[in-house]
Coordinates of C-alpha atoms in Angstrom, one line a residue:
Chain C
X1201 CA 109.6 -42.3 12.5
X1202 CA 110.5 -43.6 16.0
X1203 CA 108.0 -44.5 18.7
X1204 CA 109.2 -41.4 20.7
X1205 CA 108.0 -39.2 17.9
X1206 CA 104.6 -41.0 17.8
X1207 CA 104.3 -40.6 21.6
X1208 CA 104.8 -36.8 21.1
X1209 CA 101.9 -36.9 18.7
X1210 CA 99.8 -38.8 21.3
X1211 CA 100.3 -35.9 23.6
X1212 CA 99.5 -33.4 20.9
X1213 CA 96.3 -35.3 20.1
X1214 CA 95.1 -35.2 23.7
X1215 CA 95.3 -31.4 23.4
X1216 CA 93.6 -31.3 20.0
X1217 CA 96.9 -30.0 18.5
X1218 CA 97.5 -32.7 15.9
X1219 CA 96.6 -32.3 12.2
X1220 CA 94.2 -34.7 10.5
X1221 CA 97.0 -36.0 8.3
X1222 CA 99.2 -36.8 11.3
X1223 CA 96.2 -38.3 13.2
X1224 CA 95.8 -40.9 10.4
X1225 CA 99.5 -41.7 10.5
X1226 CA 99.3 -42.1 14.3
X1227 CA 96.3 -44.4 14.1
X1228 CA 98.1 -46.5 11.6
X1229 CA 101.1 -46.8 13.9
X1230 CA 99.0 -47.6 16.9
X1231 CA 97.5 -50.6 15.0
X1232 CA 100.9 -52.2 14.8
X1233 CA 102.8 -51.0 17.9
X1234 CA 101.6 -52.4 21.2
X1235 CA 104.0 -50.3 23.3
X1236 CA 102.6 -47.1 21.9
X1237 CA 99.1 -48.4 22.2
X1238 CA 99.7 -49.0 26.0
X1239 CA 101.4 -45.6 26.2
X1240 CA 98.3 -44.0 24.7
X1241 CA 95.9 -45.8 27.0
X1242 CA 97.9 -44.8 30.1
X1243 CA 98.0 -41.2 29.1
X1244 CA 94.3 -41.1 28.3
X1245 CA 93.5 -42.6 31.7
X1246 CA 95.7 -40.1 33.5
X1247 CA 94.3 -37.3 31.5
X1248 CA 90.7 -38.3 32.4
X1249 CA 91.6 -38.3 36.1
X1250 CA 93.5 -35.1 35.9
X1251 CA 90.6 -33.3 34.3
X1252 CA 88.2 -34.6 36.9
X1253 CA 90.3 -33.2 39.8
X1254 CA 88.1 -30.7 41.7
X1255 CA 88.9 -27.1 41.0
X1256 CA 89.1 -24.7 43.9
X1257 CA 86.2 -22.3 44.3
X1258 CA 86.8 -18.6 44.8
X1259 CA 86.0 -17.9 48.5
X1260 CA 83.1 -15.5 49.0
X1261 CA 82.6 -14.4 45.4
X1262 CA 80.3 -11.5 46.3
X1263 CA 82.8 -10.0 48.7
X1264 CA 85.5 -10.5 46.2
X1265 CA 83.5 -8.6 43.5
X1266 CA 82.5 -5.8 45.9
X1267 CA 86.1 -5.3 46.8
X1268 CA 87.2 -5.4 43.2
X1269 CA 84.5 -2.9 42.1
X1270 CA 85.5 -0.5 44.9
X1271 CA 89.2 -0.7 43.9
X1272 CA 88.3 -0.2 40.2
X1273 CA 86.1 2.8 41.0
X1274 CA 88.9 4.3 43.0
X1275 CA 91.4 3.9 40.2
X1276 CA 88.9 5.2 37.6
X1277 CA 88.4 8.5 39.6
X1278 CA 92.1 9.0 40.5
X1279 CA 93.2 12.2 38.8
X1280 CA 96.8 10.9 38.4
X1281 CA 95.6 7.6 36.8
X1282 CA 96.7 8.6 33.3
X1283 CA 100.0 9.8 34.5
X1284 CA 100.9 6.4 35.9
X1285 CA 100.5 4.8 32.5
X1286 CA 102.5 7.3 30.5
X1287 CA 105.6 9.3 31.3
X1288 CA 104.7 12.1 28.8
X1289 CA 102.2 14.0 30.8
X1290 CA 104.6 13.8 33.7
X1291 CA 107.2 15.4 31.6
X1292 CA 104.8 18.2 30.7
X1293 CA 104.1 18.7 34.4
X1294 CA 107.8 19.0 35.1
X1295 CA 108.1 21.6 32.4
X1296 CA 105.3 23.7 33.7
X1297 CA 106.7 23.4 37.3
X1298 CA 110.1 24.4 36.0
X1299 CA 108.9 27.4 34.1
X1300 CA 106.9 28.5 37.2
X1301 CA 110.0 28.3 39.4
X1302 CA 112.0 30.3 36.9
X1303 CA 109.3 33.0 36.7
X1304 CA 109.1 33.1 40.5
X1305 CA 112.8 33.5 40.8
X1306 CA 112.9 36.3 38.3
X1307 CA 110.0 38.1 40.0
X1308 CA 111.7 37.7 43.5
X1309 CA 115.0 38.9 42.1
X1310 CA 113.5 42.2 40.9
X1311 CA 111.3 42.6 44.0
X1312 CA 113.9 42.0 46.6
X1313 CA 116.9 43.8 45.0
X1314 CA 117.9 47.1 46.7
X1315 CA 115.9 50.0 45.5
X1316 CA 117.9 52.4 43.4
X1317 CA 117.0 56.1 43.9
X1318 CA 115.7 57.5 40.6
X1319 CA 117.7 60.3 39.2
X1320 CA 115.7 63.6 39.2
X1321 CA 115.3 64.9 35.7
X1322 CA 113.4 67.9 34.5
X1323 CA 110.1 66.0 34.0
X1324 CA 110.1 65.0 37.6
X1325 CA 110.9 68.4 38.8
X1326 CA 108.1 69.8 36.7
X1327 CA 105.8 67.2 38.3
X1328 CA 106.8 68.4 41.8
X1329 CA 106.3 71.9 40.6
X1330 CA 102.8 71.2 39.5
X1331 CA 102.0 69.8 42.8
X1332 CA 103.5 72.8 44.4
X1333 CA 101.5 75.2 42.4
X1334 CA 98.2 73.4 43.2
X1335 CA 99.0 73.3 46.8
X1336 CA 99.9 77.0 46.8
X1337 CA 96.7 78.0 45.1
X1338 CA 94.7 75.9 47.6
X1339 CA 96.5 77.4 50.6
X1340 CA 96.2 80.9 49.3
X1341 CA 92.4 80.5 49.1
X1342 CA 92.0 80.2 52.8
X1343 CA 93.8 82.4 55.3
X1344 CA 93.7 79.9 58.2
X1345 CA 95.1 77.1 56.0
X1346 CA 97.8 79.3 54.8
X1347 CA 98.7 80.3 58.3
X1348 CA 98.6 76.8 59.9
X1349 CA 99.9 74.5 57.2
X1350 CA 101.8 76.5 54.7
X1351 CA 105.2 76.0 56.2
X1352 CA 104.7 72.3 56.9
X1353 CA 103.6 71.5 53.4
X1354 CA 106.3 73.5 51.9
X1355 CA 108.8 71.7 54.1
X1356 CA 107.4 68.4 53.0
X1357 CA 107.7 69.3 49.3
X1358 CA 111.2 70.5 50.0
X1359 CA 112.1 67.1 51.6
X1360 CA 110.8 65.3 48.5
X1361 CA 112.7 67.4 46.1
X1362 CA 115.8 67.1 48.2
X1363 CA 115.7 63.3 48.2
X1364 CA 116.2 63.3 44.4
X1365 CA 119.3 64.4 42.5
X1366 CA 118.8 67.3 40.4
X1367 CA 120.9 66.4 37.4
X1368 CA 119.2 68.0 34.5
X1369 CA 117.9 71.2 35.7
X1370 CA 117.2 73.3 32.7
X1371 CA 114.9 76.2 32.1
X1372 CA 115.6 77.5 35.6
X1373 CA 114.5 80.9 34.5
X1374 CA 111.0 79.8 33.6
X1375 CA 110.7 77.9 36.9
X1376 CA 111.6 81.0 38.9
X1377 CA 109.3 83.2 36.9
X1378 CA 106.4 80.8 37.6
X1379 CA 107.1 81.0 41.3
X1380 CA 107.2 84.8 41.2
X1381 CA 103.9 84.9 39.4
X1382 CA 102.3 82.7 42.0
X1383 CA 103.2 85.1 44.8
X1384 CA 104.3 82.3 47.2
X1385 CA 107.3 82.4 49.4
X1386 CA 109.5 81.6 46.5
X1387 CA 112.6 82.6 48.4
X1388 CA 112.0 79.4 50.4
X1389 CA 112.9 77.2 47.4
X1390 CA 115.7 79.3 46.2
X1391 CA 117.3 79.4 49.6
X1392 CA 116.9 75.8 50.5
X1393 CA 117.7 74.2 47.2
X1394 CA 120.5 76.4 46.2
X1395 CA 118.7 77.9 43.3
X1396 CA 120.1 81.3 42.5
X1397 CA 118.1 84.2 43.8
X1398 CA 116.2 86.3 41.4
X1399 CA 118.0 89.5 40.6
Chain Y
X1221 CA 79.8 -14.3 25.2
X1222 CA 81.2 -14.0 21.7
X1223 CA 84.3 -12.0 20.7
X1224 CA 82.3 -9.0 19.5
X1225 CA 80.5 -8.7 22.8
X1226 CA 83.8 -9.1 24.6
X1227 CA 85.4 -6.3 22.5
X1228 CA 82.5 -4.1 23.2
X1229 CA 82.9 -4.6 26.9
X1230 CA 86.6 -3.9 26.6
X1231 CA 86.0 -0.7 24.7
X1232 CA 83.6 0.5 27.3
X1233 CA 85.9 -0.5 30.2
X1234 CA 88.7 1.4 28.4
X1235 CA 86.6 4.5 28.7
X1236 CA 86.4 4.0 32.4
X1237 CA 83.1 2.1 32.7
X1238 CA 83.7 0.0 35.8
X1239 CA 80.6 -2.1 35.3
X1240 CA 81.7 -3.1 31.8
X1241 CA 85.0 -4.4 33.3
X1242 CA 83.1 -6.1 36.1
X1243 CA 81.2 -8.1 33.4
X1244 CA 84.5 -9.3 32.0
X1245 CA 85.8 -10.0 35.5
X1246 CA 82.9 -12.2 36.3
X1247 CA 83.7 -14.4 33.3
X1248 CA 87.4 -14.8 34.1
X1249 CA 87.8 -14.5 37.9
X1250 CA 87.1 -18.2 38.6
X1251 CA 89.5 -19.7 36.0
X1252 CA 92.2 -17.2 36.9
X1253 CA 91.7 -17.9 40.6
X1254 CA 92.0 -21.7 39.9
X1255 CA 95.2 -21.3 37.9
X1256 CA 96.8 -19.2 40.6
X1257 CA 95.6 -21.5 43.3
X1258 CA 97.2 -24.4 41.5
X1259 CA 100.5 -22.5 41.5
X1260 CA 100.4 -21.1 45.1
X1261 CA 98.3 -23.7 46.9
X1262 CA 96.8 -21.0 49.2
X1263 CA 93.3 -19.7 48.9
X1264 CA 93.9 -16.2 50.3
X1265 CA 97.0 -15.7 48.3
X1266 CA 95.2 -16.8 45.2
X1267 CA 92.2 -14.5 45.9
X1268 CA 94.5 -11.5 46.5
X1269 CA 96.6 -12.3 43.3
X1270 CA 93.4 -12.6 41.3
X1271 CA 92.3 -9.2 42.5
X1272 CA 95.7 -7.7 41.6
X1273 CA 95.6 -9.4 38.2
X1274 CA 92.2 -7.9 37.4
X1275 CA 93.1 -4.5 38.7
X1276 CA 96.3 -4.5 36.6
X1277 CA 94.3 -5.6 33.6
X1278 CA 91.9 -2.7 34.1
X1279 CA 94.7 -0.1 34.6
X1280 CA 96.6 -1.5 31.6
X1281 CA 93.6 -1.9 29.3
X1282 CA 94.8 0.8 27.0
X1283 CA 97.9 -1.3 26.3
X1284 CA 95.7 -4.2 25.2
X1285 CA 95.9 -4.1 21.4
X1286 CA 93.6 -7.0 20.7
X1287 CA 96.4 -8.9 18.9
X1288 CA 95.9 -11.8 21.3
X1289 CA 92.7 -12.7 23.0
X1290 CA 91.7 -11.0 26.2
X1291 CA 91.7 -14.4 27.8
X1292 CA 95.3 -15.0 26.9
X1293 CA 96.4 -11.5 27.8
X1294 CA 94.7 -11.9 31.3
X1295 CA 96.5 -15.2 31.8
X1296 CA 99.8 -13.6 31.0
X1297 CA 99.2 -10.9 33.7
X1298 CA 98.1 -13.6 36.2
X1299 CA 101.2 -15.7 35.5
X1300 CA 103.5 -12.7 35.9
X1301 CA 101.8 -11.6 39.1
X1302 CA 102.0 -15.2 40.5
X1303 CA 105.6 -15.8 39.6
X1304 CA 106.6 -12.5 41.1
X1305 CA 104.8 -13.3 44.2
X1306 CA 106.4 -16.8 44.5
X1307 CA 109.8 -15.3 43.8
X1308 CA 109.3 -12.6 46.5
X1309 CA 107.9 -14.9 49.0
X1310 CA 111.1 -17.0 48.6
X1311 CA 109.4 -20.3 48.4
X1312 CA 106.7 -22.2 46.7
X1313 CA 103.7 -22.6 48.9
X1314 CA 102.9 -26.0 50.2
X1315 CA 100.0 -28.0 48.8
X1316 CA 98.6 -29.2 52.1
X1317 CA 95.5 -27.0 51.9
X1318 CA 94.6 -28.4 48.5
X1319 CA 95.2 -32.0 49.6
X1320 CA 93.0 -31.5 52.6
X1321 CA 90.2 -30.4 50.4
X1322 CA 90.7 -33.3 48.1
X1323 CA 90.3 -35.7 51.0
X1324 CA 87.2 -33.9 52.1
X1325 CA 85.8 -34.4 48.6
X1326 CA 86.2 -38.2 48.9
X1327 CA 83.2 -38.3 51.3
X1328 CA 81.0 -37.4 48.3
X1329 CA 82.5 -40.0 46.1
X1330 CA 82.2 -42.7 48.7
X1331 CA 78.4 -42.6 48.5
X1332 CA 78.4 -43.7 44.8
X1333 CA 81.5 -46.0 44.8
X1334 CA 82.1 -49.2 46.7
X1335 CA 84.5 -48.9 49.7
X1336 CA 87.2 -50.8 47.8
X1337 CA 86.9 -48.6 44.6
X1338 CA 86.7 -45.5 46.7
X1339 CA 89.9 -46.4 48.5
X1340 CA 91.8 -47.1 45.3
X1341 CA 90.4 -43.9 43.7
X1342 CA 91.4 -41.9 46.7
X1343 CA 94.9 -43.3 46.8
X1344 CA 95.3 -42.7 43.1
X1345 CA 94.0 -39.2 43.1
X1346 CA 96.1 -38.3 46.2
X1347 CA 99.2 -39.7 44.4
X1348 CA 98.3 -37.8 41.2
X1349 CA 98.0 -34.5 43.1
X1350 CA 101.3 -35.2 44.8
X1351 CA 103.0 -35.9 41.5
X1352 CA 101.6 -32.7 40.0
X1353 CA 102.6 -30.8 43.1
X1354 CA 106.2 -32.1 42.8
X1355 CA 106.6 -30.8 39.2
X1356 CA 109.0 -27.9 38.9
X1357 CA 107.0 -24.6 38.9
X1358 CA 107.5 -24.0 35.1
X1359 CA 106.3 -27.4 34.3
X1360 CA 103.3 -27.1 36.6
X1361 CA 102.5 -23.8 35.0
X1362 CA 102.8 -25.1 31.5
X1363 CA 100.7 -28.2 32.4
X1364 CA 98.1 -26.1 34.2
X1365 CA 97.7 -23.7 31.3
X1366 CA 97.1 -26.4 28.7
X1367 CA 95.3 -29.1 30.7
X1368 CA 93.4 -27.2 33.4
X1369 CA 92.9 -23.9 31.7
X1370 CA 92.3 -25.4 28.3
X1371 CA 94.6 -23.1 26.4
X1372 CA 95.9 -24.2 23.0
X1373 CA 99.7 -24.8 22.7
X1374 CA 99.8 -21.5 20.7
X1375 CA 98.0 -19.6 23.4
X1376 CA 100.1 -21.1 26.2
X1377 CA 103.2 -20.2 24.2
X1378 CA 102.0 -16.6 24.1
X1379 CA 101.5 -16.5 27.8
X1380 CA 104.9 -18.1 28.5
X1381 CA 106.7 -16.1 25.9
X1382 CA 108.1 -19.1 24.0
X1383 CA 107.4 -20.9 20.8
X1384 CA 104.4 -23.2 20.2
X1385 CA 106.8 -26.1 19.5
X1386 CA 108.5 -25.6 22.9
X1387 CA 105.2 -25.9 24.7
X1388 CA 104.3 -29.1 22.7
X1389 CA 107.5 -30.7 23.6
X1390 CA 107.4 -29.6 27.3
X1391 CA 103.8 -31.0 27.6
X1392 CA 104.9 -34.3 26.1
X1393 CA 107.8 -34.6 28.5
X1394 CA 105.7 -33.6 31.5
X1395 CA 103.2 -36.3 30.6
X1396 CA 106.0 -38.9 30.2
X1397 CA 107.3 -37.9 33.7
X1398 CA 103.8 -38.1 35.3
X1399 CA 103.3 -41.6 33.7
X1400 CA 106.6 -42.8 35.0
X1401 CA 105.9 -41.6 38.6
X1402 CA 102.4 -43.2 38.5
X1403 CA 103.7 -46.6 37.3
X1404 CA 103.6 -48.2 40.7
X1405 CA 99.9 -47.3 40.7
X1406 CA 99.4 -48.6 37.2
X1407 CA 97.0 -51.3 38.6
X1408 CA 94.7 -48.6 40.0
X1409 CA 95.2 -46.7 36.7
X1410 CA 93.8 -49.6 34.7
X1411 CA 91.1 -50.8 37.1
X1412 CA 89.6 -47.6 38.4

């Protein structure tokens, strides 16, 4: 081994990083090599001085710890704390936000699109007719009501029916028969809606 | 504090217990501050970087697997923070503040040493600080971790992200360089 290798061992020994076996070899070498002995003494003295150098003290330790505690507490209570550490919860949030936006878009599409007039079928017509019969009976029960509001209400019903398209008007005979039985101005409907007059 | 107690504090801190982490911080804040101060040479910067180091350690505690010691892990964070700071600031901080403090300390030594001894000691210590200050930042860091912080070569290697053998050789070379630079003062070295 060269002196250079032993000098490396001297450095290791100062740090407590040399095996017992190599320490013995080093000691044997130092007994016979003056240059390495001098090297060892110089390093030992420098090391002693270096380790005695004053270490800087933390300025205002109490203030430092108060500030640190406050910052740690803030971090601990921050709701997004976990999210900063992992990207996975963020991805989940993005998914939820995306789904919400899609749902909102679908909702708005159906809400804002132009309303399509429903086609009038027989069931709707029967519904109007039920309302008509109820109203007729109510109006018939009071002479004044009949006098004052009969025409207006009938007109209103007529407008409603007119707004729809009568595409599936079946059982017209039954409808007209019901009107006759209720003793209301049935000619009103037949005239205004184009229903054929009863023969 | 033994390792089990330390692991217990880490476990509680991981669950968000701030005071458990503060107990850990009280143990490590001073040595971490000293290391950073040795690298930056400025008290305020060192105090701020120590805060950042501890805060990052708290936030990243879930990543700490316990494969290395908490001590080593914390040093690694401190080193990263400090090197990033030095890189961002564009220059290594001067060592004037530290040298001023060193001179102030001499007053205390003068009371126990003779004026001649005191003068030689002061000259040598100032030169020693200057030599250490002139080391390249990586050498200063390696030397500080091993000599001032007392980390083993294996622990320093973990902090620096290199092999234990590399640390051993670097420390050996740094010591050789320091000895060479202090040769003109070898008289003081032997007599003080």
